[in-house]
PDB file of C-alpha atoms (C1' of nucleotides) in Angstrom:
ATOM      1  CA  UNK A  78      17.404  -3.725  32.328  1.00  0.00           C
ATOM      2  CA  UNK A  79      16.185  -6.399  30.179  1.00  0.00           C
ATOM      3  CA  UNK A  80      16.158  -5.679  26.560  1.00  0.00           C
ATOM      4  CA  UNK A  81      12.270  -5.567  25.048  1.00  0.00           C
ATOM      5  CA  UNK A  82      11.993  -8.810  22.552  1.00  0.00           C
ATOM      6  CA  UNK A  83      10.039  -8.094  19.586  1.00  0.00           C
ATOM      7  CA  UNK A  84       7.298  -9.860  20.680  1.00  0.00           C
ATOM      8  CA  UNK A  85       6.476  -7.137  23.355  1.00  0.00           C
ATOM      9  CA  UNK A  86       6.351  -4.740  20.771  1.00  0.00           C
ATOM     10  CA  UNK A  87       3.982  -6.213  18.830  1.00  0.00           C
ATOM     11  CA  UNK A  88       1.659  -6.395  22.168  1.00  0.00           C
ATOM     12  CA  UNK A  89       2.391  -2.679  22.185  1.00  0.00           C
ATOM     13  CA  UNK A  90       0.969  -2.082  19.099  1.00  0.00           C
ATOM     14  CA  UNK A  91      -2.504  -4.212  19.541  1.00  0.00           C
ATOM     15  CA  UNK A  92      -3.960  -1.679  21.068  1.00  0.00           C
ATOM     16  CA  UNK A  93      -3.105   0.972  18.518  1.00  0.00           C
ATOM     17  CA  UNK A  94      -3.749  -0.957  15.738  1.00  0.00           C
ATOM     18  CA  UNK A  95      -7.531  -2.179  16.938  1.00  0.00           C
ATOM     19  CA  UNK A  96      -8.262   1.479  16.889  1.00  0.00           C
ATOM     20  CA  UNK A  97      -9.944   2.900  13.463  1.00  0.00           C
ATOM     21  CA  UNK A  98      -7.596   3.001  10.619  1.00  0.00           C
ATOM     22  CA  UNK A  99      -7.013   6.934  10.612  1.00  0.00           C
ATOM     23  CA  UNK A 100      -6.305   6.836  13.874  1.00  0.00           C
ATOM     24  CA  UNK A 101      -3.919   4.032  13.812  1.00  0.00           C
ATOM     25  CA  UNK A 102      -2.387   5.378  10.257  1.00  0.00           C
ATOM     26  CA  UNK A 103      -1.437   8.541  12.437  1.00  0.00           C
ATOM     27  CA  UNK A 104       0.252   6.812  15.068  1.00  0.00           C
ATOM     28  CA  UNK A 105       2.301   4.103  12.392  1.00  0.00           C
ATOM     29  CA  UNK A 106       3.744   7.379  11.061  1.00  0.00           C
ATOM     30  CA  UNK A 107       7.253   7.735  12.355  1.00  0.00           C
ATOM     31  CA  UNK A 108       6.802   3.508  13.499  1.00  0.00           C
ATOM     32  CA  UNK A 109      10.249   1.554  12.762  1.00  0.00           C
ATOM     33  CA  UNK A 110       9.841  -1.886  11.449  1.00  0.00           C
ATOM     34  CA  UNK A 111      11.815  -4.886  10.194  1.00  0.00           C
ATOM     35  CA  UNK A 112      11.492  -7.225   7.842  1.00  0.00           C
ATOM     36  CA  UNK A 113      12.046 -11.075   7.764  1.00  0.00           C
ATOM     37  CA  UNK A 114      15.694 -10.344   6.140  1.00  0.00           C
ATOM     38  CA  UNK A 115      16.353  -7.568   8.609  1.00  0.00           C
ATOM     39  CA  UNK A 116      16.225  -4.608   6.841  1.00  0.00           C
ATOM     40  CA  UNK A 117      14.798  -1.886   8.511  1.00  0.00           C
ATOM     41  CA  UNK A 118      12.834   1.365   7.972  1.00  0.00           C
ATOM     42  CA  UNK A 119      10.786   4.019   9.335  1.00  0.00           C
ATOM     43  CA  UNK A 120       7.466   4.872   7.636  1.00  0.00           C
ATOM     44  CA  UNK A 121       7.373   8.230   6.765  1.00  0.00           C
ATOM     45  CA  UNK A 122       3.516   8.458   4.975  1.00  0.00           C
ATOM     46  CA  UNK A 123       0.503   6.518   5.127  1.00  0.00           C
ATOM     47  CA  UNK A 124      -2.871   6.258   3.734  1.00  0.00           C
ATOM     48  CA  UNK A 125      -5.903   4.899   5.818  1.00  0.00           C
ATOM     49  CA  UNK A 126      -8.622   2.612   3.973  1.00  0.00           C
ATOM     50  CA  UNK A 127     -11.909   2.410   5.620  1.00  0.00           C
ATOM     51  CA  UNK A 128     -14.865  -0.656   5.872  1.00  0.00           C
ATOM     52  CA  UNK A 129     -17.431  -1.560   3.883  1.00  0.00           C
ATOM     53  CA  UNK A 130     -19.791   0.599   2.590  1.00  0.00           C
ATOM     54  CA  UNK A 131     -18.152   3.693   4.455  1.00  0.00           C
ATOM     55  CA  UNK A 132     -15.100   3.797   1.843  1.00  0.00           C
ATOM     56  CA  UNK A 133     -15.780   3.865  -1.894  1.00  0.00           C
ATOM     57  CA  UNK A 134     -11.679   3.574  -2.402  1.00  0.00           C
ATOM     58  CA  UNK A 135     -11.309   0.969   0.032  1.00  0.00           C
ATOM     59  CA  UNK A 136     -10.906  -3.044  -1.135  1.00  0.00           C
ATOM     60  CA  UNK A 137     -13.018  -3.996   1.718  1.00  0.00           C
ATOM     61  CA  UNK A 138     -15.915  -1.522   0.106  1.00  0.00           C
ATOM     62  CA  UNK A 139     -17.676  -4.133  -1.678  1.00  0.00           C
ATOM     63  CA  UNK A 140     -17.493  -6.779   0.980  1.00  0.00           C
ATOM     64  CA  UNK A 141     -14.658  -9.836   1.653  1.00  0.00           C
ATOM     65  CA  UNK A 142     -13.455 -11.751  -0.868  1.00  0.00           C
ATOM     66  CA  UNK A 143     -10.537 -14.257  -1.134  1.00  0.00           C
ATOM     67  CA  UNK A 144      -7.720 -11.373  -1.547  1.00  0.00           C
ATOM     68  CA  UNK A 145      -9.073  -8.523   0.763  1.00  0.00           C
ATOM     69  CA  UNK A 146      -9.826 -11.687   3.437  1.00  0.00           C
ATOM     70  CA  UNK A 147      -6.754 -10.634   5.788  1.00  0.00           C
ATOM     71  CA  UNK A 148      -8.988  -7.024   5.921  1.00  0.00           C
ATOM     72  CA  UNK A 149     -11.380  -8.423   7.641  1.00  0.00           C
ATOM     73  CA  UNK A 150      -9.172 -10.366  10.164  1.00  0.00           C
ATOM     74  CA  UNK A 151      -7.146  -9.304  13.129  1.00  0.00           C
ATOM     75  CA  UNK A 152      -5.717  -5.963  13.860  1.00  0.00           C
ATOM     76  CA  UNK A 153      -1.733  -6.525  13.496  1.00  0.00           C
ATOM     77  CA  UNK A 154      -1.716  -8.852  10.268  1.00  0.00           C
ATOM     78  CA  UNK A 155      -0.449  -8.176   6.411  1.00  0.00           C
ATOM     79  CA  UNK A 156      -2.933  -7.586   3.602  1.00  0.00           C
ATOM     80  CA  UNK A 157      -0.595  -7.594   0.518  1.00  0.00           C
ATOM     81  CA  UNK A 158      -2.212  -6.863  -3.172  1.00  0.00           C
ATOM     82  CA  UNK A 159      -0.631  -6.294  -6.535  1.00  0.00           C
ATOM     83  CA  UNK A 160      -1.351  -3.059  -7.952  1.00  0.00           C
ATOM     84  CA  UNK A 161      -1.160  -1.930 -11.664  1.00  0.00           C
ATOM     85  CA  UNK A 162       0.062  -5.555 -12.401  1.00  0.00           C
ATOM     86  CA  UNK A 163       3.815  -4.626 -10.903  1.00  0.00           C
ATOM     87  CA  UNK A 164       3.839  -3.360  -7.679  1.00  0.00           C
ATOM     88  CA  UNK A 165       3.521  -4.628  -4.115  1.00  0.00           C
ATOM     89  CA  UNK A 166       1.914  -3.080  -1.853  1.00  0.00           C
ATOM     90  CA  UNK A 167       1.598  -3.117   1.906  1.00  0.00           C
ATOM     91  CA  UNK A 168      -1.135  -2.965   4.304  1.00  0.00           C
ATOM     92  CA  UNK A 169      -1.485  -3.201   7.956  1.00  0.00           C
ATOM     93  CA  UNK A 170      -4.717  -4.754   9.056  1.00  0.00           C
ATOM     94  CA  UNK A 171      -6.115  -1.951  11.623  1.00  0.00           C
ATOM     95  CA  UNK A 172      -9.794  -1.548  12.999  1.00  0.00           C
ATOM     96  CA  UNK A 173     -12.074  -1.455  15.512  1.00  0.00           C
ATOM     97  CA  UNK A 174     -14.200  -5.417  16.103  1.00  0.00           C
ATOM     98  CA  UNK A 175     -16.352  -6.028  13.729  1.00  0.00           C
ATOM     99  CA  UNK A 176     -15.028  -3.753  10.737  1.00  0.00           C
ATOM    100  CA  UNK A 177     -12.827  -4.528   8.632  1.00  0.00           C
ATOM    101  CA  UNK A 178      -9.727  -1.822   7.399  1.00  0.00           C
ATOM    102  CA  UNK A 179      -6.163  -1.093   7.045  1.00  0.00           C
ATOM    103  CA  UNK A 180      -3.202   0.954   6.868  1.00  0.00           C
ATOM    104  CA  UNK A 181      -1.249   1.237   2.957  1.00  0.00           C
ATOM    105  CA  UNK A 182       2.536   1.785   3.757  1.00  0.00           C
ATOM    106  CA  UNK A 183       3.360   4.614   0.857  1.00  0.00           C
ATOM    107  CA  UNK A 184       6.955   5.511   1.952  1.00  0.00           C
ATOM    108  CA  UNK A 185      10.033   5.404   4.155  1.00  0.00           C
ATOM    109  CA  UNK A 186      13.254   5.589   5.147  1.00  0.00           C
ATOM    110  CA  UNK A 187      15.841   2.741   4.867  1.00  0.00           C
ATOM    111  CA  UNK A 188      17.723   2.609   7.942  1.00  0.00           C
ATOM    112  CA  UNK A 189      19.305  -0.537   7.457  1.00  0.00           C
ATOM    113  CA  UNK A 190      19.722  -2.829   5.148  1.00  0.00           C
ATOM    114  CA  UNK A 191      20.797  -0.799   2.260  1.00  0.00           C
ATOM    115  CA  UNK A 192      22.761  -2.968   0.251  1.00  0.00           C
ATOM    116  CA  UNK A 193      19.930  -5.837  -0.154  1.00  0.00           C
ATOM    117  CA  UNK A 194      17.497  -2.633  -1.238  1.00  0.00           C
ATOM    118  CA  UNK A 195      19.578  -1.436  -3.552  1.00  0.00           C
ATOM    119  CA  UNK A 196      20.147  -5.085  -5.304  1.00  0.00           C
ATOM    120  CA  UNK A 197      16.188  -5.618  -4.962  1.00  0.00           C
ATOM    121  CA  UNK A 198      15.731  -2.661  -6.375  1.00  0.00           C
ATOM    122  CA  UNK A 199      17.938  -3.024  -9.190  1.00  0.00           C
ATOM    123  CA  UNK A 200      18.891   0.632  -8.113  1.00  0.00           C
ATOM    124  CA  UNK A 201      23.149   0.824  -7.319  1.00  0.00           C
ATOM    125  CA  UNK A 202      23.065   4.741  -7.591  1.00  0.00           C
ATOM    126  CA  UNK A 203      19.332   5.763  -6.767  1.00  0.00           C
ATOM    127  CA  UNK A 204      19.319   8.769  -4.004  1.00  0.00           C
ATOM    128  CA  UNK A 205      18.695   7.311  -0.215  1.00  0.00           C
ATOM    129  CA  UNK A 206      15.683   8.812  -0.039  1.00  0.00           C
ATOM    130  CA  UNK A 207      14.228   7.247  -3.177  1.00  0.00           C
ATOM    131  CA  UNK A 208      15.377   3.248  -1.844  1.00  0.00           C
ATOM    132  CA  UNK A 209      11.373   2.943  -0.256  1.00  0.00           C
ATOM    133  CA  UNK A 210       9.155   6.479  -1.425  1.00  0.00           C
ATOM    134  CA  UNK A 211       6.054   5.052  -3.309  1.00  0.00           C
ATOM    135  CA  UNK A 212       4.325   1.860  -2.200  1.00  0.00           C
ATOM    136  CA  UNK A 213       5.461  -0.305  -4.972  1.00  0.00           C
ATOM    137  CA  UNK A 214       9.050   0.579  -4.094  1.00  0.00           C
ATOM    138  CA  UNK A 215       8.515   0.576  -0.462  1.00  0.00           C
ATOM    139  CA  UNK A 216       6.410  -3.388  -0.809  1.00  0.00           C
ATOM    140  CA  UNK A 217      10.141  -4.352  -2.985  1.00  0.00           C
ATOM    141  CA  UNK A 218      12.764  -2.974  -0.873  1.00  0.00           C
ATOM    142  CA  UNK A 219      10.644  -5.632   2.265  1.00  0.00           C
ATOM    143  CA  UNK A 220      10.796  -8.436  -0.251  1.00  0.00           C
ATOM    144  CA  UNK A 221       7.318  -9.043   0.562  1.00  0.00           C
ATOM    145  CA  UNK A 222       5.329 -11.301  -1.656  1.00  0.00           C
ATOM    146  CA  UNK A 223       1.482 -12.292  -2.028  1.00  0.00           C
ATOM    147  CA  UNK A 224       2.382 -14.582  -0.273  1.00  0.00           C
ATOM    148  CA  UNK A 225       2.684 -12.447   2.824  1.00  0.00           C
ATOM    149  CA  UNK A 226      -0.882 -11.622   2.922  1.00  0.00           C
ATOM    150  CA  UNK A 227      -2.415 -12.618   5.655  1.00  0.00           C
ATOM    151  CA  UNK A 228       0.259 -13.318   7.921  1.00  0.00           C
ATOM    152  CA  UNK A 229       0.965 -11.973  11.371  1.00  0.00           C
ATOM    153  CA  UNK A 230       3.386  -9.660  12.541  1.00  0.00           C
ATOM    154  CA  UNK A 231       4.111 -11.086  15.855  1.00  0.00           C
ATOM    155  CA  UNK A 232       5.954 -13.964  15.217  1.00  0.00           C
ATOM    156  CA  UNK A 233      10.024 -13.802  15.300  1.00  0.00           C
ATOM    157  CA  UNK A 234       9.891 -14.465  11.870  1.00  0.00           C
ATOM    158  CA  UNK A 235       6.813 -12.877  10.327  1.00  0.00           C
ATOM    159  CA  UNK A 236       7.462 -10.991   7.279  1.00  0.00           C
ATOM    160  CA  UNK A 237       7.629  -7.977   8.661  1.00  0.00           C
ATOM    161  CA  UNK A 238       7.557  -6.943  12.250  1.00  0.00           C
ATOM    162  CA  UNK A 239       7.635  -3.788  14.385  1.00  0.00           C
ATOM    163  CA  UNK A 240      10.829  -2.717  15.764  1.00  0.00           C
ATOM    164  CA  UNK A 241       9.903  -0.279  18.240  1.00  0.00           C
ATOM    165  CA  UNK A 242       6.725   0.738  20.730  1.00  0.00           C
ATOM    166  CA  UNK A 243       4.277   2.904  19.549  1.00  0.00           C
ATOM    167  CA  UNK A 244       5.265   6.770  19.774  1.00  0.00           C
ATOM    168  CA  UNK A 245       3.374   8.766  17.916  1.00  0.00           C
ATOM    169  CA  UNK A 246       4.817  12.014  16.287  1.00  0.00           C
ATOM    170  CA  UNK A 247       3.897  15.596  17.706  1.00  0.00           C
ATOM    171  CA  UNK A 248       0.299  16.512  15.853  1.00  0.00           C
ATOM    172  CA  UNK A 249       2.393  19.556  14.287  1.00  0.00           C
ATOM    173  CA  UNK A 250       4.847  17.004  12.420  1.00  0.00           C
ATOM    174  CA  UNK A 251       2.164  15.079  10.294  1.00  0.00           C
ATOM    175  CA  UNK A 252       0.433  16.644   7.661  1.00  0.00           C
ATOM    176  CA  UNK A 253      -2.775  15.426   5.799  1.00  0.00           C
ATOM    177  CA  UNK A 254      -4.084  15.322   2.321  1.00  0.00           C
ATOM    178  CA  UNK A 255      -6.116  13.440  -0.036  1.00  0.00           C
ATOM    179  CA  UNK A 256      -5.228   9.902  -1.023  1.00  0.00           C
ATOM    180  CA  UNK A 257      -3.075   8.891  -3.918  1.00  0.00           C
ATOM    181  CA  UNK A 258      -4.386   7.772  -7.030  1.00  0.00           C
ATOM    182  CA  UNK A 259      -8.322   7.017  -6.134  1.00  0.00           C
ATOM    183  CA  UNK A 260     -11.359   8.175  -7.815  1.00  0.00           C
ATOM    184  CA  UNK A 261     -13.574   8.361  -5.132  1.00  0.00           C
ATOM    185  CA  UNK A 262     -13.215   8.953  -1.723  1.00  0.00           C
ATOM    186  CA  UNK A 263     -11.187  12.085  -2.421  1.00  0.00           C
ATOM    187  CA  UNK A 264     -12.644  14.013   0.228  1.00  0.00           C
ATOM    188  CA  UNK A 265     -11.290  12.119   3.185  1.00  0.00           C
ATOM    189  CA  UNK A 266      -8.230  13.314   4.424  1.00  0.00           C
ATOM    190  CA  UNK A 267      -6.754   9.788   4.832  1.00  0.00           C
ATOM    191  CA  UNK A 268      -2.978  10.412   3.366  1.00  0.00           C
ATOM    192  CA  UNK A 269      -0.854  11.058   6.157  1.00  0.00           C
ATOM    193  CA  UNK A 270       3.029  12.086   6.193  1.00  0.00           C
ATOM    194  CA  UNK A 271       5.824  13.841   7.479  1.00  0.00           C
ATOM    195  CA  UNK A 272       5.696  16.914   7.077  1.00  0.00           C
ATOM    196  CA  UNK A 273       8.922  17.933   4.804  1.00  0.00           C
ATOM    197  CA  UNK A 274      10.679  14.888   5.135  1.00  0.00           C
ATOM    198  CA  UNK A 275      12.207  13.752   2.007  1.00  0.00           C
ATOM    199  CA  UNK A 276      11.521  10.117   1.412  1.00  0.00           C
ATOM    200  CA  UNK A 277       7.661  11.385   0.874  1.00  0.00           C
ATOM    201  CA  UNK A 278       6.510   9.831  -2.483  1.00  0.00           C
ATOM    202  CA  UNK A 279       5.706  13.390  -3.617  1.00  0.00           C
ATOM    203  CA  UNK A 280       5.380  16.646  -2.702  1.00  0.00           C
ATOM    204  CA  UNK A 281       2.341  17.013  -1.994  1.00  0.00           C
ATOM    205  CA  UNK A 282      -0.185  20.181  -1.239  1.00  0.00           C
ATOM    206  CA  UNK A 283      -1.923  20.124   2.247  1.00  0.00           C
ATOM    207  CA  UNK A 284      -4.884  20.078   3.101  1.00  0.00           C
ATOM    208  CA  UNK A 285      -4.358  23.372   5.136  1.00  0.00           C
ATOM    209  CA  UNK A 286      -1.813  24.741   2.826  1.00  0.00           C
ATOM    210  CA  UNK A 287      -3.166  27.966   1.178  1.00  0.00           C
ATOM    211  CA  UNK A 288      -3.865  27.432  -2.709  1.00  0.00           C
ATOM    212  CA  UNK A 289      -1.266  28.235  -5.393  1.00  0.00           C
ATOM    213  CA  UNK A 290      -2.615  30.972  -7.681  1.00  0.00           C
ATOM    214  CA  UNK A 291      -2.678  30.011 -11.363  1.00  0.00           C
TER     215      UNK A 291
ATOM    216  C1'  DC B  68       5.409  11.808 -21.394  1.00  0.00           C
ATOM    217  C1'  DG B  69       3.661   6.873 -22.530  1.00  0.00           C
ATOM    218  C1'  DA B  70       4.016   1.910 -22.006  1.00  0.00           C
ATOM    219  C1'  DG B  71       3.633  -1.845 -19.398  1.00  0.00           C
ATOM    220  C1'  DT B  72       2.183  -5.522 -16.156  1.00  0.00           C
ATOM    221  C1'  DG B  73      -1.065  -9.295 -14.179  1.00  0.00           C
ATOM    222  C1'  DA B  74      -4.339 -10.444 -10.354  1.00  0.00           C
ATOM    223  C1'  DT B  75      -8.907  -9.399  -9.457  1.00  0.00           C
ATOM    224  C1'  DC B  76     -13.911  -9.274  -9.888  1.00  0.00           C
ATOM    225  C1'  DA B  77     -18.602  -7.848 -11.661  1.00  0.00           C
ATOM    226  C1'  DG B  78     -21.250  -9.174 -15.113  1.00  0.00           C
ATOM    227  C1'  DC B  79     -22.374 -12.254 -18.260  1.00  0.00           C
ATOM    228  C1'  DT B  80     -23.277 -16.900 -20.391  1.00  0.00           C
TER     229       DT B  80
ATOM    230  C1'  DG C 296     -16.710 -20.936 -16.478  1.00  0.00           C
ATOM    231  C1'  DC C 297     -15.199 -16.974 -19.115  1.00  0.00           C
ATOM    232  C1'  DT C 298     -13.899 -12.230 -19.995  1.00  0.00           C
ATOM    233  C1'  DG C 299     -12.835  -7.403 -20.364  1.00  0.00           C
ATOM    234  C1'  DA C 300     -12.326  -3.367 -17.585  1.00  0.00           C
ATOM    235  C1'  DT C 301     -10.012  -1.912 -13.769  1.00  0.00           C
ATOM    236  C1'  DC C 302      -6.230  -0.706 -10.592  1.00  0.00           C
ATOM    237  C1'  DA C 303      -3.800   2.286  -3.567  1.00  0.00           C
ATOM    238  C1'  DC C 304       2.229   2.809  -9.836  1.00  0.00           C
ATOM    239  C1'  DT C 305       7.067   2.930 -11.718  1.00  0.00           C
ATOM    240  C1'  DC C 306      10.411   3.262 -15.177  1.00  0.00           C
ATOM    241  C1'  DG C 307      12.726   4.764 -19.179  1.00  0.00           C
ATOM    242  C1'  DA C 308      12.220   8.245 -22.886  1.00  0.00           C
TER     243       DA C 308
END
DNA sequence: CGAGTGATCAGCT
DNA sequence: GCTGATCACTCGA
């Protein structure tokens, strides 16, 4: 049996990825990918950013402009943006034609690669699960850039490329919340995770989770 | 807990 | 062309 070249996954995932982005955010969850310097990690929670005018939180909201651009591109491409002036952070381009979304990356596991995280990351001693759980640590362990934005994932040496198929998780394994650190938009249920796993940026409350009493 | 970091962009001139 | 408010956060107290 021949071995499947990256390339073939990243066929794989075309079709997944020109669905709409919560749909395609639930399916990345569990996803393995690589990066350019072969480090390796699955993604363990996701947040899904609509179009324009349908998502208030959403860069592509107000319409395409030189930085969201990659948004409005092909399904399957990196939209990179610096947040709070530090951090990195890491879309995947995912929509239907004619919109314009994408997946954040929030958190994963590091699978391989652990020694160039941890020297990235300026963190020797840091617990495993902590290496890639938040976006801004998650866009630093890749070594992505700004300069990633924009670029494909197909390529055999895109910035960061999918290492397996598509296989989404059981529906019972991913649980849903609000997204992180908006102001509007809150009521879409658009952060996605693992249910219990530990690289999870934070504990979080689910949406179907019964309230905790004061 | 508070400080910090810098690209981005709407609103102005 | 300029500018100040904003921002999908992390780190070290």
């Amino acid at each position: 049996m021949i071995p499947a070249r990256p390339d073939d996954f990243a066929r794989a995932w075309l079709g997944v990825l020109g669905l709409p982005a919560a749909q395609a955010a639930r399916a990345l969850l569990g996803a393995s990918l690589v990066s350019r310097d072969g480090i390796v990690v699955t993604l363990v929670e996701v947040e899904a950013y609509g179009g324009i005018g349908e998502d208030p939180a959403s860069h592509a909201y107000r319409g395409r402009t030189a930085r969201n651009a990659p948004m409005f591109g092909p399904p399957g491409h990196l939209y990179v943006y610096l947040s709070y002036g530090i951090h990195r952070c890491v879309n995947v381009v995912a929509h239907e034609p004619g919109t314009a979304s994408a997946v954040l990356l929030r958190a994963a596991r590091v699978d391989d690669g652990e020694p160039l995280v941890r020297s990235r990351r300026n963190a020797p001693a840091a617990p495993h699960r902590t290496l890639a759980s938040g976006p801004g640590r998650l866009g630093q362990a890749l070594g992505l850039t700004l300069g990633d934005s924009g670029a494909g994932m197909r390529a055999s040496d895109a910035p960061l490329r999918f290492a397996t198929p598509p296989a989404p998780l059981a529906a019972a394994a991913i649980a849903t919340g609000p997204r992180i650190g908006i102001s509007q938009g809150r009521e879409l249920p658009w952060r996605l995770w693992i249910r219990g796993h530990p690289a999870v940026s934070r504990t979080p409350t689910p949406v179907t989770a019964a309230p905790t009493v004061p």
